[in-house]
CSV table of C-alpha atoms in Angstrom, one decimal:
chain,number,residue,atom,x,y,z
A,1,UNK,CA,-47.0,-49.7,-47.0
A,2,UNK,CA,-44.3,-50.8,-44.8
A,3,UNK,CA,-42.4,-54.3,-44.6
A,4,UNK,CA,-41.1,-56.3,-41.8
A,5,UNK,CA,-39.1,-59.5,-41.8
A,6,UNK,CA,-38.2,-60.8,-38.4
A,7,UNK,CA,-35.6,-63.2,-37.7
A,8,UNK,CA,-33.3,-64.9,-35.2
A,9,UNK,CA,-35.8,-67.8,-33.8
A,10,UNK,CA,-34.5,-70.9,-32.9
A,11,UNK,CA,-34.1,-73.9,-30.7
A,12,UNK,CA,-32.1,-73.2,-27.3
A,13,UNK,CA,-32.0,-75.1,-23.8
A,14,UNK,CA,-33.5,-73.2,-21.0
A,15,UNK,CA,-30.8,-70.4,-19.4
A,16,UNK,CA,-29.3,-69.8,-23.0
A,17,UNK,CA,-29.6,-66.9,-25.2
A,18,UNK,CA,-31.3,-65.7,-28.4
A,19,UNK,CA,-31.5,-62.7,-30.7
A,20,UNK,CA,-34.4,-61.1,-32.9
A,21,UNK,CA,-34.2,-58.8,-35.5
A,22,UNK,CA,-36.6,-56.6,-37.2
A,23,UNK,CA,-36.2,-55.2,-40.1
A,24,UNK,CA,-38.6,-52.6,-41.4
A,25,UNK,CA,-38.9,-51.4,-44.8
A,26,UNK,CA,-41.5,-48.7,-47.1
A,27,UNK,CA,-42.9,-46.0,-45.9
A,28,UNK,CA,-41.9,-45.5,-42.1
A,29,UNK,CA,-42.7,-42.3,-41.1
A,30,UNK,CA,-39.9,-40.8,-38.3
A,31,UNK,CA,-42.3,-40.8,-35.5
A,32,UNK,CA,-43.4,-44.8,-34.9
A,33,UNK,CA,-43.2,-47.4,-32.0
A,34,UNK,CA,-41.8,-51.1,-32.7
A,35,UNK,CA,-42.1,-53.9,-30.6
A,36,UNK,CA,-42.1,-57.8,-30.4
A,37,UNK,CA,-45.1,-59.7,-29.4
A,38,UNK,CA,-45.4,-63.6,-29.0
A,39,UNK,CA,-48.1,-66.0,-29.4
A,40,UNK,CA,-47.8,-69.4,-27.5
A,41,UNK,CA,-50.0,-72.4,-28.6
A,42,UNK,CA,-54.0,-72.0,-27.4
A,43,UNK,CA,-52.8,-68.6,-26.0
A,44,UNK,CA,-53.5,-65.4,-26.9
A,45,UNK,CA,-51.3,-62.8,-28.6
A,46,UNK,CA,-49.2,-61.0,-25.8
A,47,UNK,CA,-46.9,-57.7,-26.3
A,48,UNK,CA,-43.4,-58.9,-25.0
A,49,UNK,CA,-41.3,-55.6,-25.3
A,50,UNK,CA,-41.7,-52.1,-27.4
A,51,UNK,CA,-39.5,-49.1,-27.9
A,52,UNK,CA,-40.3,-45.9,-29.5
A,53,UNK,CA,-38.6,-43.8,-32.1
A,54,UNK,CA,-36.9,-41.5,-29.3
A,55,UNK,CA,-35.7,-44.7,-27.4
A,56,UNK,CA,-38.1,-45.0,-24.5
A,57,UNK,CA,-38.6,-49.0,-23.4
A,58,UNK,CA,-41.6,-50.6,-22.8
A,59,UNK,CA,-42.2,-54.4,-21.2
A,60,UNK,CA,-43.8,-57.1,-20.3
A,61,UNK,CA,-43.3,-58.4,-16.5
A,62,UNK,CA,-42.1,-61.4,-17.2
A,63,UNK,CA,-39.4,-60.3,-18.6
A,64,UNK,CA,-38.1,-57.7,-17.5
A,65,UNK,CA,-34.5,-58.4,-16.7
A,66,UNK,CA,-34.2,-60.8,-18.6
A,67,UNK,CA,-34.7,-59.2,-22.2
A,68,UNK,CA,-33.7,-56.2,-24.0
A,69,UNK,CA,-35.4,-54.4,-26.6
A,70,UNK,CA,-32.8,-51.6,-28.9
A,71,UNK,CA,-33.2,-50.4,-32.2
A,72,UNK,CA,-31.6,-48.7,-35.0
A,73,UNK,CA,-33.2,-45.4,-36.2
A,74,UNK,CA,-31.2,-45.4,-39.1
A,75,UNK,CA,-31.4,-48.9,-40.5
A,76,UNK,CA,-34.9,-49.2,-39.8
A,77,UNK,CA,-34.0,-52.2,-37.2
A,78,UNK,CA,-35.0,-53.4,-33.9
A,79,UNK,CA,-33.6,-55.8,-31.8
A,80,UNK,CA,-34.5,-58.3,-29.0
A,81,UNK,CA,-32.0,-59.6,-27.0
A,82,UNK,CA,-33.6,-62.6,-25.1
A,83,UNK,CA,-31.3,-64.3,-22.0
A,84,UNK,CA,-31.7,-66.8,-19.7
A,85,UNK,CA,-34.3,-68.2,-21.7
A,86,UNK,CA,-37.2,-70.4,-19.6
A,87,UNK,CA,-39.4,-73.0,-21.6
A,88,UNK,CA,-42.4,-70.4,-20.9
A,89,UNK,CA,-40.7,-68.3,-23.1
A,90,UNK,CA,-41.4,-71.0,-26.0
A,91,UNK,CA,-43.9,-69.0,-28.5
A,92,UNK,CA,-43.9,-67.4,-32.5
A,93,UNK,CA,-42.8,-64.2,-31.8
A,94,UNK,CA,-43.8,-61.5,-34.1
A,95,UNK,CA,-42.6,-58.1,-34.9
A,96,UNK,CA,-44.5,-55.3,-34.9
A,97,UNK,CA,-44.5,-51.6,-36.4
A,98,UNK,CA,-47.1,-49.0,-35.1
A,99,UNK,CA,-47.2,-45.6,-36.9
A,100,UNK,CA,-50.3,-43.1,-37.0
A,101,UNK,CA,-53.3,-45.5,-36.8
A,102,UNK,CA,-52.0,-48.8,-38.1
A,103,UNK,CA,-50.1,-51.1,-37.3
A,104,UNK,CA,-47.6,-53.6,-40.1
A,105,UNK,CA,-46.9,-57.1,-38.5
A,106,UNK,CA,-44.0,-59.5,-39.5
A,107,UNK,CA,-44.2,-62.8,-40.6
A,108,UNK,CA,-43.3,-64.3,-37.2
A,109,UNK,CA,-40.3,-66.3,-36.1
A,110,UNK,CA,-40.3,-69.4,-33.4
A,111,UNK,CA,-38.7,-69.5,-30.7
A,112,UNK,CA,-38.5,-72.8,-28.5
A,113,UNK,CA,-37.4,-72.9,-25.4
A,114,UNK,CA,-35.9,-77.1,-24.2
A,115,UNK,CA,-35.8,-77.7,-20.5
């Protein structure tokens, strides 16, 4: 089983800055893809940004630019680095861990975006 806690949500005025972390726990196996997705109210679940194990960077158009997705191999930790921030980007965002066939999900963490 693996454990994620995500944090680093908050309230921020549109243009400013914000920064997620994922920390993954249990049995993570070397080879694995994390990644941050976000769910905004009557929308559906959308994958925001994912990086693998050997570093390659995956993400959404909207924003690209604009975010940046890192992570520590040896801490078990990713990292979303969200700027100039738009009220769009207002949503739970939710870690996520893929590794063989499944895939562990944190327990979310809002982000809210003030115009």
């Amino acid at each position: 089983q693996v454990q994620l806690v995500d944090s680093g949500g908050g309230l921020v005025q549109a243009g400013g800055s914000l920064r997620l972390s994922c920390a993954a726990s249990g049995s993570i196996f070397n080879i694995n893809v994390m990644g941050w997705y976000r769910q905004a109210p009557g929308k559906q679940r959308e994958l925001v940004a994912s990086v693998t194990s050997g570093g390659i960077t995956n993400y959404a158009t909207s924003v690209k630019g604009r975010f940046t997705i890192s992570r520590d191999n040896a801490k078990n930790t990713a990292y979303l680095q969200m700027n100039s921030l738009k009220p769009e980007d207002t949503a739970v965002y939710y870690c996520n861990l893929g590794q063989r066939i499944t895939q562990y999900w944190g327990q979310g963490t809002q982000v809210t975006v003030s115009s």
